[in-house]
mmCIF file of C-alpha atoms in Angstrom:
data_model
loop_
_atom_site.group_PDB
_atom_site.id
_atom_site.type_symbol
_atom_site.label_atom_id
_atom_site.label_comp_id
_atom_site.label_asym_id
_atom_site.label_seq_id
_atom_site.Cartn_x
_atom_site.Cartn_y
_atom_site.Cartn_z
ATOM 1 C CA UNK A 1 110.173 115.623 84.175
ATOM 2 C CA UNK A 2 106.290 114.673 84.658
ATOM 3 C CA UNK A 3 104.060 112.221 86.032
ATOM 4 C CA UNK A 4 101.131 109.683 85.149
ATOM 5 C CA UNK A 5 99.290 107.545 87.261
ATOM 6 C CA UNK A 6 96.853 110.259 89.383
ATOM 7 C CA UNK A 7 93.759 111.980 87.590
ATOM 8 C CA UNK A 8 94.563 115.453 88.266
ATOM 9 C CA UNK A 9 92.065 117.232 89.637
ATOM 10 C CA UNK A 10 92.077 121.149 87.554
ATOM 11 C CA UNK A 11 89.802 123.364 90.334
ATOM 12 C CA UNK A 12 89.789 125.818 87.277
ATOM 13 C CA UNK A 13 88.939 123.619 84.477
ATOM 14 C CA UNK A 14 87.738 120.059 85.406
ATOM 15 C CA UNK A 15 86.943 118.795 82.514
ATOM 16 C CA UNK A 16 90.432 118.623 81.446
ATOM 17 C CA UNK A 17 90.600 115.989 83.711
ATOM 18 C CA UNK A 18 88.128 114.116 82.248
ATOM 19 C CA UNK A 19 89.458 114.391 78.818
ATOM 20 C CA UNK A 20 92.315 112.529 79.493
ATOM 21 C CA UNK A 21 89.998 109.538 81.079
ATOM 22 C CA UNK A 22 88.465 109.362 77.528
ATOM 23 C CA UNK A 23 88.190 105.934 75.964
ATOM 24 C CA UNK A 24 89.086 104.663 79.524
ATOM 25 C CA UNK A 25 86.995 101.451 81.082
ATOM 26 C CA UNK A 26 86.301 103.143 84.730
ATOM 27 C CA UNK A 27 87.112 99.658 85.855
ATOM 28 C CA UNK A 28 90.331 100.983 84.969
ATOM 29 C CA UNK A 29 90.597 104.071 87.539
ATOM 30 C CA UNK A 30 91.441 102.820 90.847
ATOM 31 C CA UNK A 31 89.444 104.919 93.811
ATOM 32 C CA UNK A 32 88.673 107.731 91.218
ATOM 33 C CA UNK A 33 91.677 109.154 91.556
ATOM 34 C CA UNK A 34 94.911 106.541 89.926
ATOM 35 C CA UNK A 35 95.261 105.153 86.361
ATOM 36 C CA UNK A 36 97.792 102.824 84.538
ATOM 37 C CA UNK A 37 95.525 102.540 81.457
ATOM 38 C CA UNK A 38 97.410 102.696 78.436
ATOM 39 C CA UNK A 39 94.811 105.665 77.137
ATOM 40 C CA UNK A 40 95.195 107.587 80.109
ATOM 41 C CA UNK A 41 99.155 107.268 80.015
ATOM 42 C CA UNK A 42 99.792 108.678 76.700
ATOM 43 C CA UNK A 43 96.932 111.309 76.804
ATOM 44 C CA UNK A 44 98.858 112.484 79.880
ATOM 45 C CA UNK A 45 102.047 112.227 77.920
ATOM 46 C CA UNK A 46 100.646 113.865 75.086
ATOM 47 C CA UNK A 47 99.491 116.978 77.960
ATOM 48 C CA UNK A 48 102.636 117.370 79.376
ATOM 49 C CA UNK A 49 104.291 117.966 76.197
ATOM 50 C CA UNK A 50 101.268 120.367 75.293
ATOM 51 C CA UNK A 51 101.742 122.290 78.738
ATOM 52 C CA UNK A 52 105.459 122.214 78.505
ATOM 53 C CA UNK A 53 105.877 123.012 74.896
ATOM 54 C CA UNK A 54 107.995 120.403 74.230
ATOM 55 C CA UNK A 55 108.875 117.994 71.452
ATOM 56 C CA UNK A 56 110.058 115.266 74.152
ATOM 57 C CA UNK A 57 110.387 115.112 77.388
ATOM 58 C CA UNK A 58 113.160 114.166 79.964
ATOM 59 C CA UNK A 59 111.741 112.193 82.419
ATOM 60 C CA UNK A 60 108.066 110.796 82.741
ATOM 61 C CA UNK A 61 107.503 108.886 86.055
ATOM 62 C CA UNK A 62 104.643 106.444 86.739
ATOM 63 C CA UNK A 63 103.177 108.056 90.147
ATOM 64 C CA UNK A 64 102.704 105.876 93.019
ATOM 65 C CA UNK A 65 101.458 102.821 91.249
ATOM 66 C CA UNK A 66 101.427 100.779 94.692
ATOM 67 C CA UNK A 67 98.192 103.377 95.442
ATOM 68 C CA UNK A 68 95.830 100.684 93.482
ATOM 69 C CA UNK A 69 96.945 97.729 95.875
ATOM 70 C CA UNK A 70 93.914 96.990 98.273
ATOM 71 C CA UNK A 71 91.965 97.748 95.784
ATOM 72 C CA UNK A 72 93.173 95.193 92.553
ATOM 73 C CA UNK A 73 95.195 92.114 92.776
ATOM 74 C CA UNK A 74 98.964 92.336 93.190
ATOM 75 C CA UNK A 75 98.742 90.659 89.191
ATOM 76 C CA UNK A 76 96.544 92.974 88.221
ATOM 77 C CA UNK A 77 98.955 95.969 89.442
ATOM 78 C CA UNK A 78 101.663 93.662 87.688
ATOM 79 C CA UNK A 79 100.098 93.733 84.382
ATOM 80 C CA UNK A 80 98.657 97.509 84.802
ATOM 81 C CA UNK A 81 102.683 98.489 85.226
ATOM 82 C CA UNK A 82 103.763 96.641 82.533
ATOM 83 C CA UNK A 83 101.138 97.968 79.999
ATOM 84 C CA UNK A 84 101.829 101.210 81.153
ATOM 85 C CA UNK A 85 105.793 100.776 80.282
ATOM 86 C CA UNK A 86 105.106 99.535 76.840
ATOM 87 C CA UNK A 87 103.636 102.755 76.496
ATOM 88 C CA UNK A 88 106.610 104.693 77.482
ATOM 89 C CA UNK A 89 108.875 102.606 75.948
ATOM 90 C CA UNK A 90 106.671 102.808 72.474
ATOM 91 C CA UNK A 91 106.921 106.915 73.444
ATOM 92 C CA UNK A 92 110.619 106.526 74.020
ATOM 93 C CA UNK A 93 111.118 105.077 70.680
ATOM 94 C CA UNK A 94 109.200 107.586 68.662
ATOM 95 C CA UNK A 95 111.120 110.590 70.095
ATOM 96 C CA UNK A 96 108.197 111.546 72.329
ATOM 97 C CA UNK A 97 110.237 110.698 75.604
ATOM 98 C CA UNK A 98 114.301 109.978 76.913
ATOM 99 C CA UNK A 99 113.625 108.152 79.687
ATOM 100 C CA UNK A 100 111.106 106.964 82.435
ATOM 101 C CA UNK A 101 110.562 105.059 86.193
ATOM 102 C CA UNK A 102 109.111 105.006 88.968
ATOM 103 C CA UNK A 103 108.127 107.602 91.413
ATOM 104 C CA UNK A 104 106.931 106.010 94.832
ATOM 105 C CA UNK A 105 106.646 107.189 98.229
ATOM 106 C CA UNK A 106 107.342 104.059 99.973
ATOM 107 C CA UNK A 107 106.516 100.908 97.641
ATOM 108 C CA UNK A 108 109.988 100.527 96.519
ATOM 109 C CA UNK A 109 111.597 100.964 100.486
ATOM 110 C CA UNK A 110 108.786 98.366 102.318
ATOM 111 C CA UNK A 111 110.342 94.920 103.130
ATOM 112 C CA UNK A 112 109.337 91.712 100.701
ATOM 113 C CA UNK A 113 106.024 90.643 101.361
ATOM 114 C CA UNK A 114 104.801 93.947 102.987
ATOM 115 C CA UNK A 115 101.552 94.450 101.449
ATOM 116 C CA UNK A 116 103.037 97.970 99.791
ATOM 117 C CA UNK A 117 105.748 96.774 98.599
ATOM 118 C CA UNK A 118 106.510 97.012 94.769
ATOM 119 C CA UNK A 119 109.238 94.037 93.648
#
């Protein structure tokens, strides 16, 4: 299983970072460090197959989307996520993936109406 959402941050080789940000509005990454984009999602797809020398993988999880609320509107999260699953789901379909979520630290255990909180 892998991850998307956070910009890694390679001490030995940061511009591999920055490739996958490529062709991604910087509107788009939340606090430098979290993207939904749809760019950024499959290039980090398309990496972890690369790095795990695999044809398709398990499990991909977005990472802690609730990290861009306070800084976008809870619709704007809404629509981020959902992009960002048509993207897996388009990956699922080709092959690329068997199955994704959500991997949150607390978003999906804060009541209703908590700030945090994912629905």
């Amino acid at each position: 299983c892998t991850k998307a959402g956070f910009v890694p941050k390679d001490r030995d080789a940061p511009e591999r970072a920055k490739g996958l940000l490529a062709g991604v509005p910087q509107d788009e990454v939340v606090d430098g460090s979290h993207c939904l984009h749809p760019r950024f999602v499959e290039a980090c797809l398309a990496r972890s197959r690369e790095n795990l020398r695999l044809q398709a993988l398990d499990l991909v999880y977005l990472h802690n989307p609730e990290a861009q609320l306070g800084h976008v509107q809870r619709a704007v999260l809404h629509e981020r996520i959902r992009r960002a699953f048509a993207v897996l789901e388009a990956a699922r379909g080709r092959g690329e993936l068997v199955a994704y979520g959500v991997a949150t630290w607390s978003g999906l255990r804060r009541p209703t109406g908590d700030p945090g909180a994912l629905e």
